One Martini backbone bead per residue (centre of mass of N, CA, C, O) as a GRO file, in nm:
protein
  348
    1MET     BB    1  14.776   9.517   9.719
    2PRO     BB    2  15.075   9.605   9.776
    3GLY     BB    3  15.281   9.785   9.925
    4ARG     BB    4  15.501  10.064   9.961
    5MET     BB    5  15.861  10.144   9.919
    6ASN     BB    6  16.123  10.355  10.013
    7ILE     BB    7  16.461  10.429   9.911
    8PRO     BB    8  16.622  10.695  10.047
    9ILE     BB    9  16.802  10.952   9.858
   10PHE     BB   10  16.989  11.231   9.945
   11ILE     BB   11  17.027  11.559   9.750
   12PRO     BB   12  17.102  11.837   9.885
   13HIS     BB   13  17.081  12.083   9.632
   14PHE     BB   14  17.180  11.913   9.429
   15GLY     BB   15  17.138  12.049   9.097
   16CYS     BB   16  17.051  12.330   9.211
   17LYS     BB   17  17.067  12.667   9.069
   18ASN     BB   18  16.849  12.756   9.276
   19ASP     BB   19  16.712  13.021   9.509
   20CYS     BB   20  16.474  12.995   9.697
   21VAL     BB   21  16.344  13.165   9.962
   22PHE     BB   22  16.272  12.879  10.133
   23CYS     BB   23  16.557  12.735  10.084
   24ASN     BB   24  16.701  12.453  10.297
   25GLN     BB   25  16.768  12.134  10.245
   26ARG     BB   26  16.946  12.055  10.486
   27LYS     BB   27  16.720  12.119  10.700
   28ILE     BB   28  16.464  11.987  10.581
   29SER     BB   29  16.596  11.684  10.547
   30GLY     BB   30  16.857  11.630  10.746
   31HIS     BB   31  17.070  11.664  10.502
   32ASP     BB   32  17.428  11.756  10.403
   33HIS     BB   33  17.486  11.486  10.237
   34VAL     BB   34  17.635  11.247  10.024
   35ALA     BB   35  17.695  10.942  10.001
   36ASP     BB   36  17.883  10.709   9.912
   37MET     BB   37  17.859  10.428   9.723
   38ASP     BB   38  17.918  10.220   9.946
   39VAL     BB   39  17.707  10.326  10.143
   40LEU     BB   40  17.464  10.295   9.953
   41ARG     BB   41  17.483   9.994   9.917
   42ASP     BB   42  17.438   9.921  10.213
   43PHE     BB   43  17.165  10.062  10.240
   44ILE     BB   44  17.011   9.904  10.025
   45GLU     BB   45  17.058   9.621  10.134
   46GLU     BB   46  16.919   9.671  10.412
   47SER     BB   47  16.643   9.769  10.302
   48VAL     BB   48  16.556   9.515  10.138
   49LYS     BB   49  16.521   9.327  10.394
   50THR     BB   50  16.237   9.503  10.477
   51LYS     BB   51  16.009   9.466  10.244
   52GLY     BB   52  15.878   9.210  10.193
   53ASN     BB   53  15.573   9.255  10.000
   54ARG     BB   54  15.679   9.512   9.894
   55GLU     BB   55  15.711   9.764   9.691
   56VAL     BB   56  16.016   9.901   9.540
   57GLU     BB   57  16.181  10.221   9.561
   58ILE     BB   58  16.426  10.426   9.434
   59ALA     BB   59  16.483  10.745   9.599
   60PHE     BB   60  16.533  11.087   9.494
   61PHE     BB   61  16.589  11.342   9.730
   62GLY     BB   62  16.612  11.713   9.804
   63GLY     BB   63  16.641  11.771   9.493
   64SER     BB   64  16.744  11.827   9.152
   65PHE     BB   65  16.816  11.569   8.969
   66THR     BB   66  16.817  11.691   8.660
   67GLY     BB   67  17.051  11.912   8.754
   68LEU     BB   68  17.263  11.734   8.736
   69ASP     BB   69  17.522  11.615   8.631
   70MET     BB   70  17.513  11.374   8.401
   71GLU     BB   71  17.725  11.182   8.526
   72ILE     BB   72  17.589  11.172   8.804
   73GLN     BB   73  17.319  11.071   8.725
   74LYS     BB   74  17.423  10.803   8.600
   75GLU     BB   75  17.553  10.692   8.854
   76TYR     BB   76  17.290  10.669   9.015
   77LEU     BB   77  17.123  10.508   8.804
   78ASP     BB   78  17.309  10.264   8.787
   79LEU     BB   79  17.283  10.180   9.077
   80ALA     BB   80  16.974  10.147   9.083
   81LYS     BB   81  16.950   9.947   8.847
   82GLU     BB   82  17.106   9.716   8.974
   83TYR     BB   83  16.891   9.672   9.213
   84VAL     BB   84  16.636   9.642   9.053
   85THR     BB   85  16.736   9.386   8.907
   86ARG     BB   86  16.835   9.202   9.141
   87TYR     BB   87  16.538   9.253   9.321
   88ASN     BB   88  16.285   9.329   9.166
   89LEU     BB   89  16.208   9.617   9.153
   90ARG     BB   90  16.006   9.870   9.053
   91GLY     BB   91  16.210  10.136   9.078
   92ILE     BB   92  16.241  10.484   8.998
   93ARG     BB   93  16.255  10.787   9.196
   94PHE     BB   94  16.206  11.152   9.156
   95SER     BB   95  16.299  11.490   9.211
   96THR     BB   96  16.196  11.809   9.052
   97ARG     BB   97  16.187  12.057   8.821
   98PRO     BB   98  16.013  12.180   8.559
   99ASP     BB   99  16.283  12.317   8.417
  100TYR     BB  100  16.425  12.002   8.436
  101ILE     BB  101  16.248  11.930   8.180
  102SER     BB  102  16.313  11.730   7.887
  103GLU     BB  103  16.350  11.549   7.608
  104SER     BB  104  16.648  11.464   7.660
  105ILE     BB  105  16.600  11.358   7.944
  106MET     BB  106  16.382  11.150   7.878
  107GLU     BB  107  16.556  10.982   7.685
  108MET     BB  108  16.768  10.902   7.895
  109LEU     BB  109  16.562  10.755   8.096
  110LEU     BB  110  16.499  10.501   7.911
  111ASP     BB  111  16.764  10.342   8.030
  112TYR     BB  112  16.572  10.342   8.284
  113PRO     BB  113  16.368  10.243   8.574
  114VAL     BB  114  16.163  10.485   8.551
  115VAL     BB  115  15.836  10.553   8.718
  116ALA     BB  116  15.884  10.844   8.873
  117ILE     BB  117  15.788  11.197   8.880
  118GLU     BB  118  15.853  11.479   9.084
  119LEU     BB  119  15.703  11.798   9.106
  120GLY     BB  120  15.805  12.118   9.212
  121ILE     BB  121  15.559  12.350   9.197
  122GLN     BB  122  15.383  12.492   9.457
  123SER     BB  123  15.264  12.690   9.216
  124MET     BB  124  15.003  12.851   8.982
  125ASP     BB  125  15.116  13.141   9.051
  126GLU     BB  126  15.296  13.393   8.923
  127ASP     BB  127  15.343  13.574   9.173
  128VAL     BB  128  15.442  13.354   9.365
  129LEU     BB  129  15.680  13.261   9.195
  130ARG     BB  130  15.823  13.533   9.189
  131MET     BB  131  15.838  13.589   9.505
  132SER     BB  132  15.995  13.298   9.539
  133LYS     BB  133  16.211  13.254   9.314
  134ARG     BB  134  16.171  13.014   9.095
  135ASN     BB  135  16.234  13.072   8.781
  136HIS     BB  136  15.944  12.995   8.680
  137ASN     BB  137  15.659  12.905   8.500
  138VAL     BB  138  15.354  12.779   8.423
  139ASP     BB  139  15.419  12.678   8.137
  140GLN     BB  140  15.649  12.482   8.233
  141VAL     BB  141  15.463  12.294   8.381
  142TYR     BB  142  15.293  12.193   8.145
  143LYS     BB  143  15.531  12.079   7.981
  144ALA     BB  144  15.632  11.873   8.191
  145VAL     BB  145  15.374  11.710   8.218
  146GLU     BB  146  15.351  11.627   7.921
  147LEU     BB  147  15.618  11.470   7.906
  148ILE     BB  148  15.565  11.261   8.125
  149ARG     BB  149  15.314  11.147   7.983
  150ASP     BB  150  15.445  11.074   7.706
  151TYR     BB  151  15.650  10.867   7.881
  152ASP     BB  152  15.480  10.696   8.086
  153MET     BB  153  15.485  10.836   8.373
  154GLU     BB  154  15.463  10.903   8.680
  155LEU     BB  155  15.287  11.165   8.860
  156GLY     BB  156  15.420  11.407   9.073
  157VAL     BB  157  15.311  11.651   9.320
  158GLN     BB  158  15.403  11.974   9.461
  159MET     BB  159  15.281  12.179   9.735
  160MET     BB  160  15.249  12.516   9.868
  161LEU     BB  161  15.166  12.696  10.164
  162GLY     BB  162  15.227  13.038  10.222
  163LEU     BB  163  15.360  13.197  10.028
  164PRO     BB  164  15.453  13.457   9.882
  165GLY     BB  165  15.138  13.595   9.792
  166ASP     BB  166  14.952  13.411   9.924
  167THR     BB  167  14.628  13.251   9.924
  168TYR     BB  168  14.357  13.074   9.957
  169ASP     BB  169  14.258  13.103   9.663
  170LYS     BB  170  14.530  13.031   9.530
  171SER     BB  171  14.556  12.747   9.651
  172MET     BB  172  14.290  12.637   9.532
  173GLU     BB  173  14.372  12.686   9.237
  174THR     BB  174  14.616  12.505   9.240
  175CYS     BB  175  14.462  12.252   9.312
  176ARG     BB  176  14.278  12.247   9.060
  177LYS     BB  177  14.512  12.229   8.853
  178LEU     BB  178  14.635  11.966   8.962
  179ILE     BB  179  14.386  11.794   8.918
  180GLY     BB  180  14.397  11.833   8.603
  181PHE     BB  181  14.655  11.632   8.587
  182ASN     BB  182  14.610  11.364   8.729
  183PRO     BB  183  14.778  11.264   8.959
  184ASP     BB  184  14.926  11.003   9.141
  185THR     BB  185  15.069  11.218   9.334
  186VAL     BB  186  15.085  11.399   9.657
  187ARG     BB  187  15.230  11.696   9.809
  188ILE     BB  188  15.194  11.881  10.126
  189TYR     BB  189  15.317  12.214  10.216
  190PRO     BB  190  15.401  12.416  10.455
  191THR     BB  191  15.542  12.718  10.521
  192LEU     BB  192  15.870  12.764  10.635
  193VAL     BB  193  16.108  12.928  10.843
  194ILE     BB  194  16.442  12.913  10.750
  195GLU     BB  195  16.745  12.927  10.800
  196ASP     BB  196  16.937  13.062  10.555
  197THR     BB  197  16.715  13.247  10.412
  198GLU     BB  198  16.534  13.481  10.251
  199LEU     BB  199  16.277  13.443  10.422
  200ALA     BB  200  16.410  13.514  10.689
  201HIS     BB  201  16.467  13.810  10.613
  202MET     BB  202  16.177  13.887  10.552
  203TYR     BB  203  16.070  13.825  10.837
  204GLN     BB  204  16.267  14.014  10.998
  205ARG     BB  205  16.159  14.276  10.828
  206GLY     BB  206  15.833  14.230  10.774
  207ASP     BB  207  15.772  14.096  10.465
  208TYR     BB  208  15.676  13.826  10.623
  209GLU     BB  209  15.385  13.609  10.692
  210PRO     BB  210  15.304  13.339  10.829
  211LEU     BB  211  15.120  13.096  10.892
  212SER     BB  212  14.922  12.980  11.098
  213LEU     BB  213  14.833  12.690  11.225
  214ASP     BB  214  14.527  12.714  11.176
  215MET     BB  215  14.545  12.800  10.880
  216ALA     BB  216  14.709  12.560  10.772
  217VAL     BB  217  14.506  12.343  10.851
  218THR     BB  218  14.265  12.448  10.688
  219TRP     BB  219  14.388  12.463  10.408
  220THR     BB  220  14.483  12.167  10.397
  221ALA     BB  221  14.207  12.036  10.436
  222ARG     BB  222  14.085  12.146  10.173
  223VAL     BB  223  14.292  12.029   9.979
  224LEU     BB  224  14.277  11.732  10.063
  225SER     BB  225  13.977  11.697  10.004
  226ALA     BB  226  13.991  11.756   9.702
  227PHE     BB  227  14.175  11.523   9.625
  228LYS     BB  228  14.009  11.288   9.751
  229ASN     BB  229  13.743  11.343   9.586
  230CYS     BB  230  13.932  11.261   9.315
  231GLY     BB  231  14.125  11.008   9.388
  232ILE     BB  232  14.392  11.130   9.508
  233ASN     BB  233  14.716  11.056   9.614
  234VAL     BB  234  14.823  11.141   9.937
  235ILE     BB  235  15.168  11.102  10.069
  236ARG     BB  236  15.195  11.407  10.195
  237VAL     BB  237  15.176  11.595  10.514
  238GLY     BB  238  15.418  11.759  10.557
  239LEU     BB  239  15.708  11.754  10.696
  240GLN     BB  240  15.964  11.581  10.782
  241ASP     BB  241  16.071  11.498  11.071
  242ASN     BB  242  16.328  11.686  11.256
  243GLU     BB  243  16.566  11.840  11.445
  244ASP     BB  244  16.575  12.108  11.289
  245LEU     BB  245  16.263  12.172  11.306
  246LYS     BB  246  16.264  12.167  11.629
  247GLY     BB  247  16.470  12.386  11.625
  248GLN     BB  248  16.656  12.669  11.522
  249ALA     BB  249  16.601  12.644  11.209
  250ARG     BB  250  16.317  12.727  11.300
  251LEU     BB  251  16.166  13.045  11.310
  252ALA     BB  252  15.887  12.987  11.154
  253GLY     BB  253  15.569  12.855  11.150
  254PRO     BB  254  15.349  12.565  11.087
  255TYR     BB  255  15.450  12.372  11.329
  256HIS     BB  256  15.389  12.010  11.382
  257PRO     BB  257  15.431  11.681  11.474
  258ALA     BB  258  15.091  11.648  11.411
  259PHE     BB  259  14.983  11.777  11.145
  260LYS     BB  260  14.818  11.560  10.999
  261GLU     BB  261  14.619  11.509  11.228
  262LEU     BB  262  14.499  11.792  11.231
  263VAL     BB  263  14.395  11.781  10.940
  264LEU     BB  264  14.207  11.536  10.963
  265ASP     BB  265  14.030  11.653  11.185
  266GLU     BB  266  13.942  11.904  11.020
  267MET     BB  267  13.814  11.758  10.782
  268VAL     BB  268  13.589  11.628  10.946
  269PHE     BB  269  13.466  11.880  11.070
  270LEU     BB  270  13.401  12.035  10.805
  271SER     BB  271  13.228  11.818  10.674
  272LEU     BB  272  13.010  11.809  10.894
  273MET     BB  273  12.927  12.107  10.888
  274GLU     BB  274  12.822  12.094  10.594
  275GLN     BB  275  12.603  11.870  10.666
  276MET     BB  276  12.507  12.072  10.932
  277GLU     BB  277  12.350  12.347  10.855
  278PHE     BB  278  12.094  12.312  11.058
  279ILE     BB  279  12.278  12.391  11.286
  280ASN     BB  280  12.288  12.564  11.558
  281GLU     BB  281  12.474  12.728  11.791
  282SER     BB  282  12.211  12.679  11.958
  283CYS     BB  283  11.955  12.630  12.130
  284LYS     BB  284  11.640  12.746  12.091
  285ASP     BB  285  11.607  12.791  12.423
  286GLY     BB  286  11.918  12.869  12.522
  287SER     BB  287  12.050  12.628  12.599
  288GLU     BB  288  12.358  12.452  12.697
  289ALA     BB  289  12.256  12.206  12.612
  290PRO     BB  290  12.256  11.949  12.417
  291CYS     BB  291  12.094  11.867  12.099
  292TYR     BB  292  12.322  11.658  12.012
  293GLU     BB  293  12.438  11.333  11.891
  294LEU     BB  294  12.771  11.210  11.813
  295ALA     BB  295  12.844  10.905  11.659
  296GLY     BB  296  13.124  10.665  11.651
  297GLY     BB  297  13.341  10.477  11.551
  298GLN     BB  298  13.650  10.420  11.649
  299GLY     BB  299  13.798  10.575  11.418
  300ILE     BB  300  13.616  10.837  11.391
  301TYR     BB  301  13.620  10.923  11.689
  302GLN     BB  302  13.914  11.022  11.693
  303ARG     BB  303  13.849  11.254  11.491
  304LEU     BB  304  13.628  11.396  11.648
  305ILE     BB  305  13.802  11.472  11.904
  306GLY     BB  306  14.096  11.477  11.842
  307HIS     BB  307  14.380  11.615  11.915
  308LYS     BB  308  14.367  11.627  12.239
  309LYS     BB  309  14.054  11.698  12.217
  310GLY     BB  310  14.016  11.961  12.019
  311ASN     BB  311  13.696  11.913  11.919
  312VAL     BB  312  13.500  11.910  12.158
  313LYS     BB  313  13.439  12.215  12.198
  314ARG     BB  314  13.338  12.274  11.911
  315PHE     BB  315  13.090  12.090  11.933
  316GLN     BB  316  12.965  12.214  12.186
  317GLU     BB  317  12.914  12.497  12.047
  318LYS     BB  318  12.693  12.331  11.854
  319GLY     BB  319  12.534  12.121  12.041
  320ILE     BB  320  12.749  11.872  12.061
  321ARG     BB  321  12.786  11.539  12.148
  322LEU     BB  322  13.012  11.278  12.210
  323LYS     BB  323  13.034  10.928  12.083
  324GLN     BB  324  13.104  10.595  12.130
  325ASP     BB  325  13.030  10.316  11.897
  326LYS     BB  326  13.089   9.971  11.893
  327ASN     BB  327  12.855   9.894  11.672
  328LEU     BB  328  13.016  10.046  11.473
  329ASN     BB  329  13.181  10.112  11.228
  330SER     BB  330  13.477  10.276  11.217
  331ASP     BB  331  13.356  10.492  10.967
  332THR     BB  332  13.089  10.544  11.131
  333PHE     BB  333  12.802  10.769  11.162
  334TRP     BB  334  12.574  10.944  11.394
  335LEU     BB  335  12.289  11.168  11.419
  336THR     BB  336  12.111  11.300  11.704
  337ARG     BB  337  11.828  11.413  11.843
  338ILE     BB  338  11.752  11.490  12.140
  339ASN     BB  339  11.452  11.339  12.163
  340GLY     BB  340  11.436  11.307  11.805
  341GLY     BB  341  11.624  11.140  11.646
  342THR     BB  342  11.751  11.067  11.348
  343VAL     BB  343  11.934  11.295  11.101
  344LEU     BB  344  12.228  11.148  11.052
  345THR     BB  345  12.427  10.959  10.817
  346GLY     BB  346  12.762  10.798  10.774
  347VAL     BB  347  13.075  10.780  10.575
  348PHE     BB  348  13.446  10.796  10.571
   0.00000   0.00000   0.00000
């Protein structure tokens, strides 16, 4: 199956009549305006040249597409439809809010090659939605999901971790409910405090405390693992890096340029620890020498040692030393008790 490619067109905050406490789409997306149609045509033409054998979607991101004035929606959809037809592209994808999906909107979309709709759900907890000023409720999420499924379009969902009022248990419950929708794609975002947002004022007043980086990595690793265990395709972990997020626009929150790598490393570490419940914190004789050796093929070994070897000390504290074994398949590992034989093997 060939890979897929998006031709992204950003519509920062256009179409969204709501101001969630966390939202400043101009800073989050790195785009503060929408190019005119001639510029978009040139951009699409140049992007199509790089597609190779990949399936291509023209994707409208950064705002609530179906909240745009209907004439503007149709102008963008007509442009996208023209290029989907001309170059035999896969279709159109866009993101929107659950309360901006209705039967009349879905009927209008039937005139266009829309293949996927991504819902910015963020949380399935009523208190979190209220405290984040999402101005929609959980029931509206269910109705939007049902409509998208009724019209036989791919469903994408987006969730955020660490919103006001959020807890680890609430995030895991949101994850479980999203799994129940059996979405085609998922995006997972930790909450960052961006300037010129209500969340920034809440943070400065001491009314909001963002997740630490370690907490965000652990929560996200648990959520990502749950989705992956159900065979659900997670296409984004963490916000797309840009200069605004690296600079003064980000006031606080769990930002890291290699956030996804940290999450994947944590997911491997947590998974192995669950499989190795029999391992004591130290050797039975009190020695600081390692009791076990954990070897992995080239690919999994990089996850075992972690970003900048961040996992090495954690394994050492469990009495485990790490080793790369070039004779193993890339995603295979084995654990041996030193001077005691193999005790665990597996594949990631």
